[in-house]
mmCIF file with all atom_site columns, C-alpha atoms in Angstrom:
data_model
loop_
_atom_site.group_PDB
_atom_site.id
_atom_site.type_symbol
_atom_site.label_atom_id
_atom_site.label_alt_id
_atom_site.label_comp_id
_atom_site.label_asym_id
_atom_site.label_entity_id
_atom_site.label_seq_id
_atom_site.pdbx_PDB_ins_code
_atom_site.Cartn_x
_atom_site.Cartn_y
_atom_site.Cartn_z
_atom_site.occupancy
_atom_site.B_iso_or_equiv
_atom_site.pdbx_formal_charge
_atom_site.auth_seq_id
_atom_site.auth_comp_id
_atom_site.auth_asym_id
_atom_site.auth_atom_id
_atom_site.pdbx_PDB_model_num
ATOM 1  C CA . UNK A 1 1  ? 132.502 112.982 110.285 1.00 39.00 ? 282 UNK A CA 1
ATOM 2  C CA . UNK A 1 2  ? 135.411 110.734 109.633 1.00 42.00 ? 283 UNK A CA 1
ATOM 3  C CA . UNK A 1 3  ? 136.340 107.094 109.840 1.00 47.00 ? 284 UNK A CA 1
ATOM 4  C CA . UNK A 1 4  ? 133.847 104.271 109.926 1.00 48.00 ? 285 UNK A CA 1
ATOM 5  C CA . UNK A 1 5  ? 130.737 106.308 109.042 1.00 48.00 ? 286 UNK A CA 1
ATOM 6  C CA . UNK A 1 6  ? 132.334 107.993 106.012 1.00 51.00 ? 287 UNK A CA 1
ATOM 7  C CA . UNK A 1 7  ? 133.555 104.662 104.718 1.00 54.00 ? 288 UNK A CA 1
ATOM 8  C CA . UNK A 1 8  ? 130.209 102.919 105.124 1.00 51.00 ? 289 UNK A CA 1
ATOM 9  C CA . UNK A 1 9  ? 128.361 105.850 103.519 1.00 55.00 ? 290 UNK A CA 1
ATOM 10 C CA . UNK A 1 10 ? 130.489 105.466 100.384 1.00 64.00 ? 291 UNK A CA 1
ATOM 11 C CA . UNK A 1 11 ? 129.144 101.952 99.843  1.00 59.00 ? 292 UNK A CA 1
ATOM 12 C CA . UNK A 1 12 ? 125.730 102.186 98.213  1.00 87.00 ? 293 UNK A CA 1
ATOM 13 C CA . UNK A 1 13 ? 125.529 98.675  96.770  1.00 93.00 ? 294 UNK A CA 1
ATOM 14 C CA . UNK A 1 14 ? 126.495 95.449  98.489  1.00 94.00 ? 295 UNK A CA 1
ATOM 15 C CA . UNK A 1 15 ? 126.225 91.721  98.034  1.00 95.00 ? 296 UNK A CA 1
ATOM 16 C CA . UNK A 1 16 ? 127.177 88.960  100.446 1.00 94.00 ? 297 UNK A CA 1
ATOM 17 C CA . UNK A 1 17 ? 128.316 85.548  99.265  1.00 93.00 ? 298 UNK A CA 1
ATOM 18 C CA . UNK A 1 18 ? 128.561 82.162  100.921 1.00 91.00 ? 299 UNK A CA 1
ATOM 19 C CA . UNK A 1 19 ? 130.397 79.160  99.556  1.00 89.00 ? 300 UNK A CA 1
ATOM 20 C CA . UNK A 1 20 ? 130.218 75.649  100.971 1.00 90.00 ? 301 UNK A CA 1
ATOM 21 C CA . UNK A 1 21 ? 132.623 73.476  98.989  1.00 87.00 ? 302 UNK A CA 1
ATOM 22 C CA . UNK A 1 22 ? 130.896 70.324  100.222 1.00 93.00 ? 303 UNK A CA 1
ATOM 23 C CA . UNK A 1 23 ? 127.386 71.236  99.081  1.00 93.00 ? 304 UNK A CA 1
ATOM 24 C CA . UNK A 1 24 ? 127.531 74.087  96.566  1.00 92.00 ? 305 UNK A CA 1
ATOM 25 C CA . UNK A 1 25 ? 128.586 74.044  92.945  1.00 93.00 ? 306 UNK A CA 1
ATOM 26 C CA . UNK A 1 26 ? 129.384 77.762  93.186  1.00 94.00 ? 307 UNK A CA 1
ATOM 27 C CA . UNK A 1 27 ? 129.164 80.616  95.704  1.00 95.00 ? 308 UNK A CA 1
ATOM 28 C CA . UNK A 1 28 ? 125.618 81.772  96.465  1.00 96.00 ? 309 UNK A CA 1
ATOM 29 C CA . UNK A 1 29 ? 124.126 85.192  97.090  1.00 97.00 ? 310 UNK A CA 1
ATOM 30 C CA . UNK A 1 30 ? 122.994 85.339  100.719 1.00 96.00 ? 311 UNK A CA 1
ATOM 31 C CA . UNK A 1 31 ? 122.183 89.070  100.839 1.00 96.00 ? 312 UNK A CA 1
ATOM 32 C CA . UNK A 1 32 ? 122.161 92.010  98.446  1.00 96.00 ? 313 UNK A CA 1
ATOM 33 C CA . UNK A 1 33 ? 120.845 95.508  98.311  1.00 95.00 ? 314 UNK A CA 1
ATOM 34 C CA . UNK A 1 34 ? 121.285 99.190  97.604  1.00 93.00 ? 315 UNK A CA 1
ATOM 35 C CA . UNK A 1 35 ? 121.248 102.252 99.828  1.00 92.00 ? 316 UNK A CA 1
ATOM 36 C CA . UNK A 1 36 ? 119.988 101.474 103.330 1.00 92.00 ? 317 UNK A CA 1
ATOM 37 C CA . UNK A 1 37 ? 120.109 97.720  102.677 1.00 94.00 ? 318 UNK A CA 1
ATOM 38 C CA . UNK A 1 38 ? 123.699 97.921  101.428 1.00 93.00 ? 319 UNK A CA 1
ATOM 39 C CA . UNK A 1 39 ? 124.627 99.901  104.536 1.00 91.00 ? 320 UNK A CA 1
ATOM 40 C CA . UNK A 1 40 ? 122.988 97.234  106.705 1.00 94.00 ? 321 UNK A CA 1
ATOM 41 C CA . UNK A 1 41 ? 124.828 94.402  104.938 1.00 94.00 ? 322 UNK A CA 1
ATOM 42 C CA . UNK A 1 42 ? 128.165 96.176  105.389 1.00 92.00 ? 323 UNK A CA 1
ATOM 43 C CA . UNK A 1 43 ? 127.433 97.017  109.026 1.00 94.00 ? 324 UNK A CA 1
ATOM 44 C CA . UNK A 1 44 ? 126.521 93.409  109.864 1.00 95.00 ? 325 UNK A CA 1
ATOM 45 C CA . UNK A 1 45 ? 129.601 92.139  108.019 1.00 94.00 ? 326 UNK A CA 1
ATOM 46 C CA . UNK A 1 46 ? 131.879 94.486  109.956 1.00 93.00 ? 327 UNK A CA 1
ATOM 47 C CA . UNK A 1 47 ? 130.284 93.583  113.282 1.00 96.00 ? 328 UNK A CA 1
ATOM 48 C CA . UNK A 1 48 ? 130.725 89.883  112.431 1.00 94.00 ? 329 UNK A CA 1
ATOM 49 C CA . UNK A 1 49 ? 134.345 90.236  111.375 1.00 91.00 ? 330 UNK A CA 1
ATOM 50 C CA . UNK A 1 50 ? 133.575 89.394  107.756 1.00 89.00 ? 331 UNK A CA 1
ATOM 51 C CA . UNK A 1 51 ? 136.080 90.762  105.241 1.00 87.00 ? 332 UNK A CA 1
ATOM 52 C CA . UNK A 1 52 ? 134.667 93.437  102.914 1.00 90.00 ? 333 UNK A CA 1
ATOM 53 C CA . UNK A 1 53 ? 136.023 93.870  99.401  1.00 89.00 ? 334 UNK A CA 1
ATOM 54 C CA . UNK A 1 54 ? 135.028 96.896  97.335  1.00 89.00 ? 335 UNK A CA 1
ATOM 55 C CA . UNK A 1 55 ? 134.423 96.059  93.676  1.00 90.00 ? 336 UNK A CA 1
ATOM 56 C CA . UNK A 1 56 ? 131.667 98.237  92.187  1.00 88.00 ? 337 UNK A CA 1
ATOM 57 C CA . UNK A 1 57 ? 131.583 96.360  88.876  1.00 91.00 ? 338 UNK A CA 1
ATOM 58 C CA . UNK A 1 58 ? 131.217 92.976  90.521  1.00 93.00 ? 339 UNK A CA 1
ATOM 59 C CA . UNK A 1 59 ? 128.653 94.346  92.984  1.00 92.00 ? 340 UNK A CA 1
ATOM 60 C CA . UNK A 1 60 ? 126.542 95.612  90.093  1.00 92.00 ? 341 UNK A CA 1
ATOM 61 C CA . UNK A 1 61 ? 126.662 92.181  88.432  1.00 95.00 ? 342 UNK A CA 1
ATOM 62 C CA . UNK A 1 62 ? 125.827 90.366  91.683  1.00 96.00 ? 343 UNK A CA 1
ATOM 63 C CA . UNK A 1 63 ? 122.876 92.667  92.365  1.00 96.00 ? 344 UNK A CA 1
ATOM 64 C CA . UNK A 1 64 ? 121.226 91.373  89.195  1.00 96.00 ? 345 UNK A CA 1
ATOM 65 C CA . UNK A 1 65 ? 120.934 87.982  90.918  1.00 97.00 ? 346 UNK A CA 1
ATOM 66 C CA . UNK A 1 66 ? 118.450 86.950  93.591  1.00 97.00 ? 347 UNK A CA 1
ATOM 67 C CA . UNK A 1 67 ? 119.203 85.786  97.109  1.00 97.00 ? 348 UNK A CA 1
ATOM 68 C CA . UNK A 1 68 ? 119.837 82.041  96.956  1.00 96.00 ? 349 UNK A CA 1
ATOM 69 C CA . UNK A 1 69 ? 121.156 82.120  93.377  1.00 97.00 ? 350 UNK A CA 1
ATOM 70 C CA . UNK A 1 70 ? 124.529 80.604  92.580  1.00 97.00 ? 351 UNK A CA 1
ATOM 71 C CA . UNK A 1 71 ? 126.818 82.992  90.765  1.00 97.00 ? 352 UNK A CA 1
ATOM 72 C CA . UNK A 1 72 ? 126.944 82.386  86.993  1.00 97.00 ? 353 UNK A CA 1
ATOM 73 C CA . UNK A 1 73 ? 130.061 80.990  85.312  1.00 96.00 ? 354 UNK A CA 1
ATOM 74 C CA . UNK A 1 74 ? 130.998 84.363  83.832  1.00 96.00 ? 355 UNK A CA 1
ATOM 75 C CA . UNK A 1 75 ? 131.597 85.666  87.392  1.00 96.00 ? 356 UNK A CA 1
ATOM 76 C CA . UNK A 1 76 ? 133.645 82.669  88.609  1.00 95.00 ? 357 UNK A CA 1
ATOM 77 C CA . UNK A 1 77 ? 137.025 84.264  87.897  1.00 95.00 ? 358 UNK A CA 1
ATOM 78 C CA . UNK A 1 78 ? 136.213 87.594  89.571  1.00 94.00 ? 359 UNK A CA 1
ATOM 79 C CA . UNK A 1 79 ? 134.718 85.915  92.640  1.00 93.00 ? 360 UNK A CA 1
ATOM 80 C CA . UNK A 1 80 ? 137.565 83.368  92.822  1.00 91.00 ? 361 UNK A CA 1
ATOM 81 C CA . UNK A 1 81 ? 140.115 86.198  92.909  1.00 91.00 ? 362 UNK A CA 1
ATOM 82 C CA . UNK A 1 82 ? 138.267 87.786  95.819  1.00 88.00 ? 363 UNK A CA 1
ATOM 83 C CA . UNK A 1 83 ? 137.963 84.478  97.686  1.00 85.00 ? 364 UNK A CA 1
ATOM 84 C CA . UNK A 1 84 ? 141.700 83.844  97.273  1.00 86.00 ? 365 UNK A CA 1
ATOM 85 C CA . UNK A 1 85 ? 142.388 87.338  98.637  1.00 83.00 ? 366 UNK A CA 1
ATOM 86 C CA . UNK A 1 86 ? 139.988 86.951  101.571 1.00 80.00 ? 367 UNK A CA 1
ATOM 87 C CA . UNK A 1 87 ? 141.155 83.447  102.508 1.00 78.00 ? 368 UNK A CA 1
ATOM 88 C CA . UNK A 1 88 ? 144.751 84.706  102.315 1.00 79.00 ? 369 UNK A CA 1
ATOM 89 C CA . UNK A 1 89 ? 143.952 87.277  105.005 1.00 66.00 ? 370 UNK A CA 1
ATOM 90 C CA . UNK A 1 90 ? 142.748 84.661  107.497 1.00 60.00 ? 371 UNK A CA 1
#
């Protein structure tokens, strides 16, 4: 197989973030998982038109957090770089 399915099968860890500047001190984890759950997160993101950024190191760090957690300060720079990239695409 080629295309979409190959690409999604390469992603085995995923985390989804949400940031509301008005109400949140920092971005929050809204979904995370490995294997099937990672595939589901990526599939839903694609279907919703949400930008996907591959960063295995950051994904591993985010997966240590729980859904609803704000990202810790040590991840601010890495997440900020991704947000700047994603917002630049819109």
